[in-house]
Short mmCIF file of C-alpha atoms in Angstrom, two decimals:
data_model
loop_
_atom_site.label_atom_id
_atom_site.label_comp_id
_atom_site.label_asym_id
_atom_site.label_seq_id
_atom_site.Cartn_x
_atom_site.Cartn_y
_atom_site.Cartn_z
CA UNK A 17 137.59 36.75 93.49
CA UNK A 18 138.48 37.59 89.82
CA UNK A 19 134.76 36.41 88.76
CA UNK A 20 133.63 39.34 91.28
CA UNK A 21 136.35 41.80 89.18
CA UNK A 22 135.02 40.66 86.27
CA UNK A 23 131.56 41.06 86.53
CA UNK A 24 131.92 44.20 88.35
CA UNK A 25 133.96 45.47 85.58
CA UNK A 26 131.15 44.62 83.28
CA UNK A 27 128.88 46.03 85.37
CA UNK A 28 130.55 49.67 85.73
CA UNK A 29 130.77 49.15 81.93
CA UNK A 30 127.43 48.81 80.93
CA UNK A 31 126.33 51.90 83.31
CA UNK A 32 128.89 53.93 82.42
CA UNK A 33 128.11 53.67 78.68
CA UNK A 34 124.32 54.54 79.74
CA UNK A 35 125.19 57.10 81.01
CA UNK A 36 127.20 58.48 78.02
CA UNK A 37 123.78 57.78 76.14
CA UNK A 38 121.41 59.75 78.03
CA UNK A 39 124.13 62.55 78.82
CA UNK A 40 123.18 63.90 75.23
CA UNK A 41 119.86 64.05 75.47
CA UNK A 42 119.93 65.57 79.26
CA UNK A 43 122.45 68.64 78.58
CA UNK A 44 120.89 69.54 74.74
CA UNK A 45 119.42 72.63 75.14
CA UNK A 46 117.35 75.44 73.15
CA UNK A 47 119.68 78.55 72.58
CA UNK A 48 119.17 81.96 72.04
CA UNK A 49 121.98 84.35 70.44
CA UNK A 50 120.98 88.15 71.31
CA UNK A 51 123.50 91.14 70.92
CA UNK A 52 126.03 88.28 70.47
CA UNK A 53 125.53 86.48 73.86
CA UNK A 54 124.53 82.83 73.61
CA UNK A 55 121.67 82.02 76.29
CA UNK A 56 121.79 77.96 76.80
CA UNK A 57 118.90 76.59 78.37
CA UNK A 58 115.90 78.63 76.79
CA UNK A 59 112.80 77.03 76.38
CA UNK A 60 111.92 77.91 72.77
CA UNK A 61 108.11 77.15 71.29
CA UNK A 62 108.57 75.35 67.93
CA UNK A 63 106.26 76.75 65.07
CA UNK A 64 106.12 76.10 61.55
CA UNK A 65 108.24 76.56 59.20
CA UNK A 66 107.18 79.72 58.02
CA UNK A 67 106.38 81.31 61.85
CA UNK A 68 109.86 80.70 62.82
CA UNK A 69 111.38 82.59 60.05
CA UNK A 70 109.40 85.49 60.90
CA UNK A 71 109.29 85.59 65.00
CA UNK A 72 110.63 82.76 67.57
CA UNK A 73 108.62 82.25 71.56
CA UNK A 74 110.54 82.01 74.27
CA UNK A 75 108.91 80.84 77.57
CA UNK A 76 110.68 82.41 80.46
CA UNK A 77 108.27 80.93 83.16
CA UNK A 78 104.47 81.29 82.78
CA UNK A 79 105.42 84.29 80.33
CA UNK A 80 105.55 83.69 76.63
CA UNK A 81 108.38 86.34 75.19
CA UNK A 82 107.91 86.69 71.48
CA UNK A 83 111.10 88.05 69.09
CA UNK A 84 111.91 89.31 66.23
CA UNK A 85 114.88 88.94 63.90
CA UNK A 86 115.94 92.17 64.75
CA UNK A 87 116.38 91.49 68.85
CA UNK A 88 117.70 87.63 68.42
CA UNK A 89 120.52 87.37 66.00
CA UNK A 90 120.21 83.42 65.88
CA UNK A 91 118.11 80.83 67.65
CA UNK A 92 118.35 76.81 68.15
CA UNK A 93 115.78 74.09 68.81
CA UNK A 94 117.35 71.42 71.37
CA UNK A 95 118.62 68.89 69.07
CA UNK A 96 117.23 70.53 66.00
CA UNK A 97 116.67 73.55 63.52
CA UNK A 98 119.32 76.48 63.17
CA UNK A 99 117.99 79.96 62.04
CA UNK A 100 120.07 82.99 61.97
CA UNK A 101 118.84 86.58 61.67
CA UNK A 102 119.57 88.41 57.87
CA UNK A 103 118.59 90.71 55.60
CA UNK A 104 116.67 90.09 52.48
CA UNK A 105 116.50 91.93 49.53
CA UNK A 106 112.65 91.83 48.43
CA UNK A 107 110.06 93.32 46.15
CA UNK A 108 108.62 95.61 49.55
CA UNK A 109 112.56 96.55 50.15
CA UNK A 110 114.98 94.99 52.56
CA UNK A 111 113.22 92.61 55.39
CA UNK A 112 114.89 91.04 57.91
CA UNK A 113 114.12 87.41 58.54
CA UNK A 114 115.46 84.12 60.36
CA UNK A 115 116.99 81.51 57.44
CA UNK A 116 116.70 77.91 58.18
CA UNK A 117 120.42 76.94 58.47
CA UNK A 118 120.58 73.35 56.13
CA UNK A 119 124.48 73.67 55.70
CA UNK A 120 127.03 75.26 57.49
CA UNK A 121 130.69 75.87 56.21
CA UNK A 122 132.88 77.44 53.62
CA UNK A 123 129.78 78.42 52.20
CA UNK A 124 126.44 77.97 54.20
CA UNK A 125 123.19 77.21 52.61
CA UNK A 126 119.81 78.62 54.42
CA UNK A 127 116.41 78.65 53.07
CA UNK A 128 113.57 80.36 53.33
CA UNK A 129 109.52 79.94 53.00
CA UNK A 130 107.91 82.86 51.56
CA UNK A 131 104.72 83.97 51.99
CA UNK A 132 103.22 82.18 48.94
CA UNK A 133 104.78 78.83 50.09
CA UNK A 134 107.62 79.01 47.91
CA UNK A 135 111.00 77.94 49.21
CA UNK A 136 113.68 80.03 48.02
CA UNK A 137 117.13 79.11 48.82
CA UNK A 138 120.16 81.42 50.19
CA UNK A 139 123.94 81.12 50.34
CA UNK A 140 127.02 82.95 52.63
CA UNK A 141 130.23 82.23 52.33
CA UNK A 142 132.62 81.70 55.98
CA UNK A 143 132.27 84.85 57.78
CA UNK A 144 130.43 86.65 55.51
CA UNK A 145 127.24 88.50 56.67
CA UNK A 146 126.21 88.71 53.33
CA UNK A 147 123.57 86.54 51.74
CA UNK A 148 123.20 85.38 48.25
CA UNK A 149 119.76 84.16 46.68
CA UNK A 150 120.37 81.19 44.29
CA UNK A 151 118.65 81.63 41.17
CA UNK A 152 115.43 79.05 40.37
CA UNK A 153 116.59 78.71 36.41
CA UNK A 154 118.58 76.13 36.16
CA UNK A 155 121.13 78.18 33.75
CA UNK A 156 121.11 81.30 35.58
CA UNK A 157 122.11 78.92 39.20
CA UNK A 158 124.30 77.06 37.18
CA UNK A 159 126.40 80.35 36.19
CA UNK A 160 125.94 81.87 39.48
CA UNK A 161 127.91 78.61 41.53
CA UNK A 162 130.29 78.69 39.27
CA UNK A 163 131.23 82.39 39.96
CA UNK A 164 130.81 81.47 43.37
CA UNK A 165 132.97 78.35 43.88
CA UNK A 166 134.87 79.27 41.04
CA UNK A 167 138.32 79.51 43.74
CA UNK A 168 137.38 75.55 44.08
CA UNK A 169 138.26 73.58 41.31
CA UNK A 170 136.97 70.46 42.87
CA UNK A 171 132.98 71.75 43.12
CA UNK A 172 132.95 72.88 39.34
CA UNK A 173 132.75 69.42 38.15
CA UNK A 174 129.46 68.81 40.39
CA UNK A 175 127.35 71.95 39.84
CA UNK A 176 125.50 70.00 37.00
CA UNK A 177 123.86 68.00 39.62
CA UNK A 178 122.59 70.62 41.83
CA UNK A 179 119.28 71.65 42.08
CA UNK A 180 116.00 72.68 43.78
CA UNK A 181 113.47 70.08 45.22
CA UNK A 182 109.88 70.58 45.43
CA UNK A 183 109.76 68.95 48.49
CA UNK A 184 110.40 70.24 51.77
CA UNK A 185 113.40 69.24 53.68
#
């Protein structure tokens, strides 16, 4: 009788911990944030990284709904890619594109692939809607996280280290 219990208990074990496994990967979902309401369940159409800072597919059905970042305020990829909707100071005026979230906290750090290719990298602090470009130069982002972190003493003594890649995340 207690070899039954035991293997039984084993058993229920082993499947219940399968199922924890596979419960992740059967309730991720695509999201879509519009006018502040968060749609689980979307089926989003991954593009590159430069086509899904500019629009973002939805498939509702056999239809393919295309948005921009001015109807869809932020977007997720099941198990992936954060973008959120902002606007960005350029040479043609203020645009409004999706930013690739890469860090999300205190401060949040997006980027962003131009037209040209270049990756150019953006920063918000908690709650702000604001977003902040960080200079290319290495003096000019140097000064410029300073100012910004400057209510943290424990990130000044790291700001040395930080800089831009040339390769893609």
């Amino acid at each position: 009788m207690m070899v039954i219990t035991k293997r039984f208990l084993s058993v229920s074990y082993f499947l219940f911990q399968i199922a924890v496994l596979f419960s992740g990967k059967l309730y991720a979902q695509d999201y879509i944030v519009k006018n502040g309401l968060k749609s689980k369940g979307s089926i989003l159409e991954k593009g590159t990284g430069k086509e899904n800072g500019r629009t973002i597919t939805e498939k509702i059905g056999k239809e393919k709904v295309k948005y921009t970042p001015f109807q869809v305020d932020e977007y997720q990829f099941k198990r992936g890619s954060t973008y959120r909707a902002y606007n960005i100071p350029t040479s043609e005026g203020t645009q409004r594109y999706f930013l690739q979230q890469l860090v999300s906290g205190k401060l949040s750090l997006y980027s962003f692939i131009q037209d040209d290719d270049r990756v150019t990298f953006y920063i918000t602090r908690e709650g702000g809607n604001q977003v902040l470009q960080i200079p290319e130069s290495e003096s000019e982002r140097s000064s410029f996280l300073t100012e910004l972190t400057s209510d943290n003493p424990y990130s000044l003594k790291n700001i040395p280290f930080v800089g831009p890649t040339r390769n893609r995340l």
